Amino acid sequence: MTTKKIMMAGLLFITSLMVGLESKAQQKNIPAKVRATGESKSGGQKILQWIKDDLRGYYVASLANGSVLTVDLNGKWLQSIHPVLDKKFPPIVSAAINPYRVKGYEIDNMVIVEDATLGKYYNADVSSDEDTTTLYIDPKGKVFKKVKQ
C-alpha cells in the first residue's frame, strides 16, 4: 500500500469518526483536564483539531500522524486509534487476516486500537465484491468480533 493510500485511508477514517459530531470546539475552549489528557496520550504528536461531541459526551482529537484520541468531557481517556501498515501488525495478527487475503479479499483500514475498557486490539477491513467486514483481532491473533458493513 502506498503512502498516499495510507494517508487517504487515515483521512477517510478520521472523517468517518467526525460525521455527526455536533460542534467543533475551538482549541481555547477545551477544558484543561481534557487538553492535559490529550497531550499526555498523544505520544508527542501535535494535536491538529479537537471536536466536541455533546451527544455522546466526549471530545475527539485528531493528531498529526493520523491517529485519533477520544477523551470524555471530564478528561478521562477512552480510546486511541492508530492507522498502520500491514507490515507493522505483529505476525500473529497478520496471520489472522491471511485467509482472507488468500481468498482474494482486499485488506485496508488497518488500525491499532487502545481502549480503556477492552485494552489493545487490531482492526482491519476485509472486502470482496459481495461484502465488507471489519475484523477485531486480539494481540494473540484471535478474531473476537466480525462486523459486516
PDB file of C-alpha atoms in Angstrom:
ATOM      1  CA  MET A   1       0.000   0.000   0.000  1.00  0.00           C
ATOM      2  CA  THR A   2       1.451   3.373  -0.966  1.00  0.00           C
ATOM      3  CA  THR A   3       1.901   6.267   1.428  1.00  0.00           C
ATOM      4  CA  LYS A   4      -0.782   8.180  -0.470  1.00  0.00           C
ATOM      5  CA  LYS A   5      -3.287   5.325   0.043  1.00  0.00           C
ATOM      6  CA  ILE A   6      -2.397   5.117   3.736  1.00  0.00           C
ATOM      7  CA  MET A   7      -2.859   8.840   4.220  1.00  0.00           C
ATOM      8  CA  MET A   8      -6.153   8.712   2.306  1.00  0.00           C
ATOM      9  CA  ALA A   9      -7.360   5.790   4.431  1.00  0.00           C
ATOM     10  CA  GLY A  10      -6.395   7.682   7.576  1.00  0.00           C
ATOM     11  CA  LEU A  11      -8.207  10.804   6.415  1.00  0.00           C
ATOM     12  CA  LEU A  12     -11.293   8.804   5.487  1.00  0.00           C
ATOM     13  CA  PHE A  13     -11.212   7.070   8.869  1.00  0.00           C
ATOM     14  CA  ILE A  14     -10.941  10.360  10.756  1.00  0.00           C
ATOM     15  CA  THR A  15     -13.675  11.887   8.620  1.00  0.00           C
ATOM     16  CA  SER A  16     -15.984   8.949   9.302  1.00  0.00           C
ATOM     17  CA  LEU A  17     -15.430   9.372  13.035  1.00  0.00           C
ATOM     18  CA  MET A  18     -16.301  13.029  12.812  1.00  0.00           C
ATOM     19  CA  VAL A  19     -19.525  12.659  10.823  1.00  0.00           C
ATOM     20  CA  GLY A  20     -22.475  13.517  13.018  1.00  0.00           C
ATOM     21  CA  LEU A  21     -20.480  15.374  15.611  1.00  0.00           C
ATOM     22  CA  GLU A  22     -22.427  18.314  16.907  1.00  0.00           C
ATOM     23  CA  SER A  23     -19.913  21.099  17.334  1.00  0.00           C
ATOM     24  CA  LYS A  24     -16.331  21.934  16.593  1.00  0.00           C
ATOM     25  CA  ALA A  25     -14.598  23.002  19.775  1.00  0.00           C
ATOM     26  CA  GLN A  26     -12.074  25.755  19.360  1.00  0.00           C
ATOM     27  CA  GLN A  27      -8.661  24.967  20.839  1.00  0.00           C
ATOM     28  CA  LYS A  28      -9.001  27.647  23.506  1.00  0.00           C
ATOM     29  CA  ASN A  29     -12.350  26.246  24.741  1.00  0.00           C
ATOM     30  CA  ILE A  30     -11.046  22.782  25.585  1.00  0.00           C
ATOM     31  CA  PRO A  31     -11.219  22.077  29.337  1.00  0.00           C
ATOM     32  CA  ALA A  32      -7.772  21.860  30.970  1.00  0.00           C
ATOM     33  CA  LYS A  33      -8.292  18.211  32.061  1.00  0.00           C
ATOM     34  CA  VAL A  34      -9.297  17.177  28.535  1.00  0.00           C
ATOM     35  CA  ARG A  35      -6.363  19.036  26.992  1.00  0.00           C
ATOM     36  CA  ALA A  36      -3.892  17.541  29.504  1.00  0.00           C
ATOM     37  CA  THR A  37      -5.155  14.014  28.837  1.00  0.00           C
ATOM     38  CA  GLY A  38      -4.922  14.534  25.086  1.00  0.00           C
ATOM     39  CA  GLU A  39      -1.397  15.861  25.324  1.00  0.00           C
ATOM     40  CA  SER A  40      -0.269  13.008  27.599  1.00  0.00           C
ATOM     41  CA  LYS A  41      -1.759  10.355  25.279  1.00  0.00           C
ATOM     42  CA  SER A  42      -0.593  11.967  22.017  1.00  0.00           C
ATOM     43  CA  GLY A  43       2.904  10.478  22.194  1.00  0.00           C
ATOM     44  CA  GLY A  44       4.408  13.862  21.367  1.00  0.00           C
ATOM     45  CA  GLN A  45       2.315  14.212  18.204  1.00  0.00           C
ATOM     46  CA  LYS A  46       0.761  17.606  17.531  1.00  0.00           C
ATOM     47  CA  ILE A  47      -2.999  17.761  18.112  1.00  0.00           C
ATOM     48  CA  LEU A  48      -4.402  19.284  14.940  1.00  0.00           C
ATOM     49  CA  GLN A  49      -8.024  19.627  15.969  1.00  0.00           C
ATOM     50  CA  TRP A  50     -10.453  18.968  18.798  1.00  0.00           C
ATOM     51  CA  ILE A  51     -14.073  18.164  18.077  1.00  0.00           C
ATOM     52  CA  LYS A  52     -16.661  18.043  20.831  1.00  0.00           C
ATOM     53  CA  ASP A  53     -19.498  15.541  20.585  1.00  0.00           C
ATOM     54  CA  ASP A  54     -22.080  16.712  23.128  1.00  0.00           C
ATOM     55  CA  LEU A  55     -24.494  13.953  22.163  1.00  0.00           C
ATOM     56  CA  ARG A  56     -22.070  11.146  23.019  1.00  0.00           C
ATOM     57  CA  GLY A  57     -20.253  13.039  25.768  1.00  0.00           C
ATOM     58  CA  TYR A  58     -16.678  13.151  24.523  1.00  0.00           C
ATOM     59  CA  TYR A  59     -14.003  15.047  22.632  1.00  0.00           C
ATOM     60  CA  VAL A  60     -12.159  13.649  19.615  1.00  0.00           C
ATOM     61  CA  ALA A  61      -8.619  14.840  18.908  1.00  0.00           C
ATOM     62  CA  SER A  62      -7.006  14.293  15.518  1.00  0.00           C
ATOM     63  CA  LEU A  63      -3.221  14.041  15.594  1.00  0.00           C
ATOM     64  CA  ALA A  64      -0.612  14.951  13.008  1.00  0.00           C
ATOM     65  CA  ASN A  65       0.276  11.278  12.403  1.00  0.00           C
ATOM     66  CA  GLY A  66      -3.324  10.316  11.542  1.00  0.00           C
ATOM     67  CA  SER A  67      -4.146   8.920  14.971  1.00  0.00           C
ATOM     68  CA  VAL A  68      -7.360   9.781  16.786  1.00  0.00           C
ATOM     69  CA  LEU A  69      -7.860  10.129  20.555  1.00  0.00           C
ATOM     70  CA  THR A  70     -11.179  10.075  22.389  1.00  0.00           C
ATOM     71  CA  VAL A  71     -11.468  11.749  25.802  1.00  0.00           C
ATOM     72  CA  ASP A  72     -14.663  12.118  27.847  1.00  0.00           C
ATOM     73  CA  LEU A  73     -15.959  15.521  28.952  1.00  0.00           C
ATOM     74  CA  ASN A  74     -14.282  15.089  32.374  1.00  0.00           C
ATOM     75  CA  GLY A  75     -10.842  14.396  30.920  1.00  0.00           C
ATOM     76  CA  LYS A  76     -10.815  10.587  31.135  1.00  0.00           C
ATOM     77  CA  TRP A  77      -9.039   8.906  28.221  1.00  0.00           C
ATOM     78  CA  LEU A  78     -11.332   6.473  26.403  1.00  0.00           C
ATOM     79  CA  GLN A  79      -9.546   5.313  23.265  1.00  0.00           C
ATOM     80  CA  SER A  80      -6.660   5.835  20.845  1.00  0.00           C
ATOM     81  CA  ILE A  81      -6.745   4.647  17.239  1.00  0.00           C
ATOM     82  CA  HIS A  82      -3.549   4.480  15.178  1.00  0.00           C
ATOM     83  CA  PRO A  83      -3.539   3.707  11.419  1.00  0.00           C
ATOM     84  CA  VAL A  84      -0.796   1.261  10.419  1.00  0.00           C
ATOM     85  CA  LEU A  85       0.647  -0.689   7.520  1.00  0.00           C
ATOM     86  CA  ASP A  86       0.117  -4.444   7.353  1.00  0.00           C
ATOM     87  CA  LYS A  87       3.847  -4.869   7.902  1.00  0.00           C
ATOM     88  CA  LYS A  88       3.512  -3.151  11.281  1.00  0.00           C
ATOM     89  CA  PHE A  89       0.978  -5.689  12.566  1.00  0.00           C
ATOM     90  CA  PRO A  90       2.548  -8.459  14.633  1.00  0.00           C
ATOM     91  CA  PRO A  91       2.950 -11.635  12.537  1.00  0.00           C
ATOM     92  CA  ILE A  92       0.344 -13.490  14.615  1.00  0.00           C
ATOM     93  CA  VAL A  93      -2.235 -10.755  13.886  1.00  0.00           C
ATOM     94  CA  SER A  94      -1.350 -10.706  10.182  1.00  0.00           C
ATOM     95  CA  ALA A  95      -1.806 -14.499  10.165  1.00  0.00           C
ATOM     96  CA  ALA A  96      -5.447 -13.995  11.253  1.00  0.00           C
ATOM     97  CA  ILE A  97      -6.001 -11.805   8.179  1.00  0.00           C
ATOM     98  CA  ASN A  98      -4.132 -14.011   5.675  1.00  0.00           C
ATOM     99  CA  PRO A  99      -7.024 -16.460   4.994  1.00  0.00           C
ATOM    100  CA  TYR A 100      -8.989 -13.509   3.593  1.00  0.00           C
ATOM    101  CA  ARG A 101      -6.035 -12.329   1.533  1.00  0.00           C
ATOM    102  CA  VAL A 102      -5.620 -15.834   0.049  1.00  0.00           C
ATOM    103  CA  LYS A 103      -9.307 -15.794  -0.971  1.00  0.00           C
ATOM    104  CA  GLY A 104      -8.738 -12.529  -2.863  1.00  0.00           C
ATOM    105  CA  TYR A 105     -10.167 -10.086  -0.341  1.00  0.00           C
ATOM    106  CA  GLU A 106      -8.786  -6.560  -0.281  1.00  0.00           C
ATOM    107  CA  ILE A 107      -7.377  -5.627   3.127  1.00  0.00           C
ATOM    108  CA  ASP A 108      -7.449  -1.975   4.228  1.00  0.00           C
ATOM    109  CA  ASN A 109      -8.197   0.465   7.054  1.00  0.00           C
ATOM    110  CA  MET A 110      -5.798  -1.352   9.349  1.00  0.00           C
ATOM    111  CA  VAL A 111      -5.551   0.211  12.781  1.00  0.00           C
ATOM    112  CA  ILE A 112      -4.247  -0.482  16.255  1.00  0.00           C
ATOM    113  CA  VAL A 113      -6.826   0.364  18.908  1.00  0.00           C
ATOM    114  CA  GLU A 114      -6.020   1.055  22.539  1.00  0.00           C
ATOM    115  CA  ASP A 115      -9.231   1.114  24.545  1.00  0.00           C
ATOM    116  CA  ALA A 116      -9.738   1.981  28.227  1.00  0.00           C
ATOM    117  CA  THR A 117     -12.174  -0.936  28.600  1.00  0.00           C
ATOM    118  CA  LEU A 118     -11.097  -3.558  26.046  1.00  0.00           C
ATOM    119  CA  GLY A 119      -7.341  -2.986  26.089  1.00  0.00           C
ATOM    120  CA  LYS A 120      -5.273  -3.257  22.922  1.00  0.00           C
ATOM    121  CA  TYR A 121      -6.620  -4.873  19.770  1.00  0.00           C
ATOM    122  CA  TYR A 122      -6.390  -4.577  15.993  1.00  0.00           C
ATOM    123  CA  ASN A 123      -8.975  -3.803  13.307  1.00  0.00           C
ATOM    124  CA  ALA A 124      -8.834  -4.461   9.588  1.00  0.00           C
ATOM    125  CA  ASP A 125     -11.473  -4.204   6.880  1.00  0.00           C
ATOM    126  CA  VAL A 126     -11.639  -7.165   4.505  1.00  0.00           C
ATOM    127  CA  SER A 127     -13.554  -6.527   1.281  1.00  0.00           C
ATOM    128  CA  SER A 128     -14.767  -8.608  -1.624  1.00  0.00           C
ATOM    129  CA  ASP A 129     -17.219  -7.799  -4.399  1.00  0.00           C
ATOM    130  CA  GLU A 130     -20.033  -9.115  -2.189  1.00  0.00           C
ATOM    131  CA  ASP A 131     -19.267  -7.636   1.227  1.00  0.00           C
ATOM    132  CA  THR A 132     -17.009  -5.720   3.575  1.00  0.00           C
ATOM    133  CA  THR A 133     -16.352  -6.926   7.104  1.00  0.00           C
ATOM    134  CA  THR A 134     -14.354  -5.333   9.907  1.00  0.00           C
ATOM    135  CA  LEU A 135     -12.300  -7.841  11.848  1.00  0.00           C
ATOM    136  CA  TYR A 136     -11.477  -7.263  15.523  1.00  0.00           C
ATOM    137  CA  ILE A 137      -8.327  -9.196  16.417  1.00  0.00           C
ATOM    138  CA  ASP A 138      -6.771  -9.581  19.866  1.00  0.00           C
ATOM    139  CA  PRO A 139      -2.969  -9.425  20.412  1.00  0.00           C
ATOM    140  CA  LYS A 140      -2.821 -13.238  20.336  1.00  0.00           C
ATOM    141  CA  GLY A 141      -4.232 -13.314  16.791  1.00  0.00           C
ATOM    142  CA  LYS A 142      -7.771 -14.425  17.660  1.00  0.00           C
ATOM    143  CA  VAL A 143     -10.610 -12.791  15.746  1.00  0.00           C
ATOM    144  CA  PHE A 144     -13.030 -11.948  18.557  1.00  0.00           C
ATOM    145  CA  LYS A 145     -15.589  -9.992  16.548  1.00  0.00           C
ATOM    146  CA  LYS A 146     -16.695  -9.524  12.937  1.00  0.00           C
ATOM    147  CA  VAL A 147     -18.933  -6.659  11.843  1.00  0.00           C
ATOM    148  CA  LYS A 148     -20.432  -6.708   8.346  1.00  0.00           C
ATOM    149  CA  GLN A 149     -20.885  -3.302   6.802  1.00  0.00           C
TER     150      GLN A 149
END
